[in-house]
Amino acid sequence: MPSELRLRVESGLGNGRVRVNIRRAMDHLVHKRAAAFPDAEEREGLRAQGEAIRAEALARLPELLETLERTCTGNGMRVHWAETAAEANRIALDILRAKGARTLIKGKSMVSEEMGLNAFLAAEGIEAVETDLGELILQLGGERPSHIIAPAIHKDRYEVAELFGRCFPELPYREDIEGLTAAARAVMRERFRAATAGLSGVNFAVAETGTLCLVENEGNGRLCTSAPDVHIAVMGIEKVIARLDQLPPLLTLLTRSATGQPVTTYVNLISGPRRAGERDGPSEVHLILLDNGRSRVYADPELRDTLRCIRCGACMNHCPIYARLGGHAYGTVYPGPIGSILEPQLQGLDRQGELAEASTLCGACAEACPVKIPIPKLLNRLRWEAVRPDPDAPTLAPGSRRRALPALGWWLWAWVYASPGRYRAISTLAGRLRWLAPRRLGAWTRSRTAPVPAPRPLSRLVEAEGFERE
Amino acid sequence: MRPPTEVLFFGTCLIDLLFPQAGLSAMRLLREAGVRVIYPRGQTCCGQPAWNSGYREEARRVALTQLDALAGDRPVVVPSGSCAGMLRVHYPSLFAGTADEARAKALAGRVYELTEFLVRVLDWHPKDLGPPLRVAVHHSCSARRELGIADAAAALLRRLDQVEAVEPDHGSECCGFGGTFAIKQPELSAAMAGDKAEAIRSTGAQVLVSQDCGCLMNLGGTLARQGGGPRVRHIAELLWERTHAE
Ligand code: SF4
């Protein structure tokens, strides 16, 4: 029986328009990244630096998080710790309630997606308004992001024009990108003016100085974090770095890897609420630090590499599977290669372990990753975790994908291949009986012809050719 | 450094069973290049299928057989990027913390993919005797990324005077084989192989070559099912044909 993932794959592959849109967009981003790193030596130097900075941060994570709490608090922010998504939602709600906020304007934040914040707030009678253009498009259409950097990348401008036409009949119908952005801006301005609370994600949090760094291209992030009276920042605990001087190399890696930009249009460094005498900025800044399973990932020295991620999206852009499916088929908040290593760890191998199998291990992701996360190696590790019969393994639901039949199959396979004698007997027999070889081999032959054993295996031919055997 | 005079040849199970001509061509090439080629009887499979499916215990059992078969200090030549990658890159992890760790590491240091060995160790220059030919080359992901040796196959093709080698559109993209992936995600695999086959066709090449029979089985099967298209050859077969045209 096809699994859930395979069913979603089928519908993803079947959606021709999405496939064309995604492929074109990914090719474009791959090209832009390549152009942004014209010098391979410089690129590799930067990647090594990025890897080292993130690895150092993770090696000192508990200490850096304590420092971050102290410095942020010293800067006048309020720091909250959330072990689960539900706790983070509750904390955000309490802040909003205390302010009497009825709406929350949001900059783009994948952690808020992870929390399911919008739906949670809606149930509590608070409206969350997405202000990033891509996120706005999705919110209007009732969709989820399909890419962590470019959330509406699966849509083309005609689809967006049609959506805007439906949602904002009062605005003139436009199909050009400028017209569409202008329409979004007109709608958004009002929301910014009226809002009392704003929310953003965090790209990097600097422990040394208590600074939150947020990059964006639309200026909506700056408005969300500075126009309303209260700013709530949400971040995964792994996003901390030690020092301010580590920020520039990470920023250039992030933007060049993500969109091929040397720098984003906006780089926001947030270091606390409005001070006495300052004329703008929020009066309260809250930082919510979300764990949500990251501590468990952190505990294993190999799997910990997952947390080096700076969420640039390059692994998706370079992934041949993502390019054919788009993000929705993954059925998770984080799609693509990073999602395939992160989600099985956050949600459990029983629920998302199949994602680790949906890869050819081609390595295009790891080659592009700015912090050199060995994604194929981690996929391989998770495949092991998913079938290893060891309840004490360090992952969530280890062994949960082990089934009796495949396990027996592999045992038999090893029984044959671990013995040169048995192996030789079987390969010779296969050659003799090649006329019996099936023409149909399940899914393989739906699009390919079946391979047929050669009359005599190589091991027999070498002798006839006069090669020595030992 | 003087090039080695003797090598062990690891034929791989896929070549042994399905594509022995590829293995034979590789051995003949090495012999012609002046190397004594020995085929260890005890070899079976590198263990990669189980390793990539998470069955590490089973992979280790099979890999142990190769540690025995390929013991000693002679170089091991493998006509496949992915099996060479298994021996070189993954054996040390597979045996980490076991009694065989040192043996695995020692073997890893002696493993060469065929084209890598021909170019980087032997600096072999083939003499092209064939007529003009357009060849599409698909570098396997293991050769290209895991081992970083795609340049060796490319160099060999360049050294064939009458051969014009072309890479298809999206050349660096995976063909969609991925071992058990082709069975576990058949729709995705077929979509990737289909796109790759189309890109290969539109190069107008008469022959498709690769360092890896896994990719060739996938692409050759796809091309054959569609009908027409280039002939499919392991790069060793092409090299042998070109240097021995009648
Ligand atoms: S895994 Fe690497 S490439 Fe993928 S999003 Fe994270 S940092 Fe970027």
CSV table of C-alpha atoms in Angstrom, one decimal, chain B residues 16-209:
chain,number,residue,atom,x,y,z
B,16,ASP,CA,29.1,-9.1,-11.5
B,17,LEU,CA,25.5,-10.1,-12.0
B,18,LEU,CA,24.1,-7.7,-14.7
B,19,PHE,CA,27.0,-5.9,-16.4
B,20,PRO,CA,30.0,-8.2,-16.5
B,21,GLN,CA,31.3,-6.6,-19.7
B,22,ALA,CA,31.8,-3.4,-17.9
B,23,GLY,CA,34.0,-5.1,-15.3
B,24,LEU,CA,35.9,-7.1,-17.9
B,25,SER,CA,36.6,-3.9,-19.9
B,26,ALA,CA,37.9,-2.2,-16.8
B,27,MET,CA,40.2,-5.1,-16.0
B,28,ARG,CA,41.5,-5.2,-19.6
B,29,LEU,CA,42.2,-1.5,-19.5
B,30,LEU,CA,44.2,-1.8,-16.4
B,31,ARG,CA,46.1,-4.7,-17.8
B,32,GLU,CA,46.9,-2.8,-20.9
B,33,ALA,CA,48.1,0.1,-18.8
B,34,GLY,CA,50.7,-2.2,-17.5
B,35,VAL,CA,49.2,-3.3,-14.2
B,36,ARG,CA,48.8,-6.8,-12.9
B,37,VAL,CA,45.1,-7.2,-12.1
B,38,ILE,CA,44.0,-9.7,-9.5
B,39,TYR,CA,40.4,-10.6,-8.9
B,40,PRO,CA,39.9,-11.7,-5.3
B,41,ARG,CA,37.7,-14.7,-5.1
B,42,GLY,CA,36.2,-13.8,-1.7
B,43,GLN,CA,34.5,-10.6,-2.9
B,44,THR,CA,30.7,-10.2,-2.9
B,45,CYS,CA,29.1,-6.8,-2.3
B,46,CYS,CA,30.3,-3.6,-0.5
B,47,GLY,CA,27.2,-3.7,1.7
B,48,GLN,CA,25.9,-0.3,0.5
B,49,PRO,CA,22.2,-1.4,0.0
B,50,ALA,CA,21.9,-2.4,3.7
B,51,TRP,CA,23.9,0.6,4.9
B,52,ASN,CA,21.7,3.1,3.1
B,53,SER,CA,18.6,1.3,4.4
B,54,GLY,CA,19.6,1.6,8.0
B,55,TYR,CA,20.4,-2.1,8.5
B,56,ARG,CA,23.9,-1.4,9.8
B,57,GLU,CA,24.4,-4.8,11.5
B,58,GLU,CA,23.7,-6.6,8.2
B,59,ALA,CA,25.8,-4.1,6.2
B,60,ARG,CA,28.7,-4.8,8.6
B,61,ARG,CA,28.5,-8.5,8.3
B,62,VAL,CA,28.7,-8.3,4.5
B,63,ALA,CA,31.4,-5.6,4.6
B,64,LEU,CA,33.5,-7.8,6.8
B,65,THR,CA,33.7,-10.3,4.0
B,66,GLN,CA,35.2,-7.6,1.8
B,67,LEU,CA,37.7,-6.6,4.5
B,68,ASP,CA,38.9,-10.2,4.3
B,69,ALA,CA,38.8,-10.5,0.5
B,70,LEU,CA,40.6,-7.1,0.0
B,71,ALA,CA,43.2,-7.5,2.8
B,72,GLY,CA,46.8,-6.6,2.2
B,73,ASP,CA,48.4,-3.4,1.0
B,74,ARG,CA,47.8,-3.4,-2.7
B,75,PRO,CA,45.5,-0.7,-4.2
B,76,VAL,CA,41.9,-1.7,-4.7
B,77,VAL,CA,40.3,-0.5,-8.0
B,78,VAL,CA,36.5,-0.2,-8.2
B,79,PRO,CA,34.6,0.4,-11.5
B,80,SER,CA,31.9,2.3,-9.6
B,81,GLY,CA,31.8,5.7,-7.8
B,82,SER,CA,29.2,4.6,-5.4
B,83,CYS,CA,30.8,1.3,-4.3
B,84,ALA,CA,34.2,3.0,-4.1
B,85,GLY,CA,32.5,5.7,-2.0
B,86,MET,CA,31.1,3.0,0.3
B,87,LEU,CA,34.6,1.4,0.8
B,88,ARG,CA,36.4,4.7,1.1
B,89,VAL,CA,34.0,7.0,2.9
B,90,HIS,CA,31.6,4.8,4.8
B,91,TYR,CA,33.6,1.8,5.9
B,92,PRO,CA,35.4,3.8,8.6
B,93,SER,CA,32.1,4.9,10.1
B,94,LEU,CA,30.5,1.5,9.7
B,95,PHE,CA,33.3,-0.2,11.7
B,96,ALA,CA,33.9,2.7,14.1
B,97,GLY,CA,34.4,1.4,17.6
B,98,THR,CA,34.7,-2.3,16.5
B,99,ALA,CA,37.7,-4.5,16.4
B,100,ASP,CA,37.9,-4.1,12.6
B,101,GLU,CA,38.1,-0.3,12.7
B,102,ALA,CA,41.8,-0.2,11.8
B,103,ARG,CA,41.4,-2.7,9.0
B,104,ALA,CA,38.5,-0.6,7.6
B,105,LYS,CA,40.5,2.6,7.7
B,106,ALA,CA,43.5,0.9,6.1
B,107,LEU,CA,41.3,-0.4,3.3
B,108,ALA,CA,39.6,3.0,2.8
B,109,GLY,CA,43.0,4.5,2.2
B,110,ARG,CA,43.8,2.1,-0.7
B,111,VAL,CA,40.5,2.4,-2.6
B,112,TYR,CA,40.3,4.1,-6.0
B,113,GLU,CA,37.5,4.5,-8.4
B,114,LEU,CA,38.5,3.2,-11.9
B,115,THR,CA,38.7,6.5,-13.8
B,116,GLU,CA,40.4,8.1,-10.8
B,117,PHE,CA,43.0,5.4,-10.8
B,118,LEU,CA,43.6,5.6,-14.6
B,119,VAL,CA,44.0,9.4,-14.6
B,120,ARG,CA,45.5,10.3,-11.2
B,121,VAL,CA,47.6,7.3,-10.5
B,122,LEU,CA,48.5,5.9,-13.9
B,123,ASP,CA,48.1,9.1,-15.9
B,124,TRP,CA,47.0,6.8,-18.7
B,125,HIS,CA,46.5,8.3,-22.2
B,126,PRO,CA,44.2,6.2,-24.4
B,127,LYS,CA,44.8,6.1,-28.1
B,128,ASP,CA,41.5,6.7,-29.9
B,129,LEU,CA,41.0,4.4,-32.9
B,130,GLY,CA,37.3,5.0,-33.4
B,131,PRO,CA,35.3,7.2,-35.8
B,132,PRO,CA,34.0,10.6,-34.6
B,133,LEU,CA,31.4,10.1,-31.9
B,134,ARG,CA,29.2,12.3,-29.7
B,135,VAL,CA,29.0,11.0,-26.1
B,136,ALA,CA,26.8,12.2,-23.3
B,137,VAL,CA,28.3,11.8,-19.9
B,138,HIS,CA,26.4,11.4,-16.7
B,139,HIS,CA,28.7,11.6,-13.7
B,140,SER,CA,27.2,9.7,-10.7
B,141,CYS,CA,26.5,11.8,-7.6
B,142,SER,CA,29.0,9.6,-5.7
B,143,ALA,CA,31.7,10.3,-8.2
B,144,ARG,CA,30.9,14.0,-8.5
B,145,ARG,CA,30.2,14.9,-4.9
B,146,GLU,CA,31.1,12.2,-2.5
B,147,LEU,CA,34.5,11.4,-4.0
B,148,GLY,CA,35.0,14.6,-6.1
B,149,ILE,CA,36.5,12.7,-9.0
B,150,ALA,CA,34.2,13.6,-11.9
B,151,ASP,CA,37.1,15.4,-13.5
B,152,ALA,CA,38.9,12.1,-14.0
B,153,ALA,CA,36.2,10.6,-16.3
B,154,ALA,CA,35.9,14.0,-18.0
B,155,ALA,CA,39.7,14.0,-18.6
B,156,LEU,CA,39.6,10.5,-20.1
B,157,LEU,CA,36.9,11.5,-22.5
B,158,ARG,CA,38.9,14.5,-23.5
B,159,ARG,CA,41.9,12.4,-24.2
B,160,LEU,CA,39.8,10.5,-26.9
B,161,ASP,CA,40.6,12.6,-30.0
B,162,GLN,CA,37.5,11.6,-32.0
B,163,VAL,CA,35.1,11.8,-29.1
B,164,GLU,CA,33.0,14.9,-28.3
B,165,ALA,CA,31.8,14.6,-24.8
B,166,VAL,CA,28.7,16.6,-23.7
B,167,GLU,CA,26.9,17.0,-20.4
B,168,PRO,CA,23.1,17.1,-20.6
B,169,ASP,CA,21.1,20.0,-19.3
B,170,HIS,CA,21.0,20.0,-15.4
B,171,GLY,CA,24.0,17.8,-15.7
B,172,SER,CA,24.9,17.8,-12.0
B,173,GLU,CA,21.4,16.6,-11.0
B,174,CYS,CA,20.9,13.1,-9.7
B,175,CYS,CA,19.3,10.6,-12.1
B,176,GLY,CA,16.9,9.4,-9.5
B,177,PHE,CA,18.3,5.9,-8.9
B,178,GLY,CA,19.4,6.1,-5.2
B,179,GLY,CA,19.4,2.3,-4.7
B,180,THR,CA,16.3,1.3,-2.7
B,181,PHE,CA,15.0,4.8,-3.3
B,182,ALA,CA,13.9,3.7,-6.8
B,183,ILE,CA,11.7,1.1,-5.1
B,184,LYS,CA,10.5,3.1,-2.1
B,185,GLN,CA,9.6,6.3,-4.0
B,186,PRO,CA,9.0,4.9,-7.6
B,187,GLU,CA,7.0,7.9,-8.8
B,188,LEU,CA,9.7,10.4,-7.8
B,189,SER,CA,12.4,8.2,-9.1
B,190,ALA,CA,10.7,7.8,-12.4
B,191,ALA,CA,10.1,11.5,-12.7
B,192,MET,CA,13.8,12.3,-12.1
B,193,ALA,CA,14.9,9.5,-14.5
B,194,GLY,CA,12.4,10.7,-17.1
B,195,ASP,CA,13.7,14.3,-17.0
B,196,LYS,CA,17.3,13.1,-17.2
B,197,ALA,CA,16.6,10.8,-20.1
B,198,GLU,CA,15.0,13.6,-22.0
B,199,ALA,CA,17.9,15.9,-21.3
B,200,ILE,CA,20.3,13.1,-22.5
B,201,ARG,CA,18.3,12.6,-25.7
B,202,SER,CA,18.3,16.3,-26.5
B,203,THR,CA,22.2,16.3,-26.5
B,204,GLY,CA,21.9,14.2,-29.7
B,205,ALA,CA,24.6,11.9,-28.4
B,206,GLN,CA,25.0,8.4,-29.8
B,207,VAL,CA,26.3,6.9,-26.6
B,208,LEU,CA,25.6,7.6,-22.9
B,209,VAL,CA,28.4,6.8,-20.5
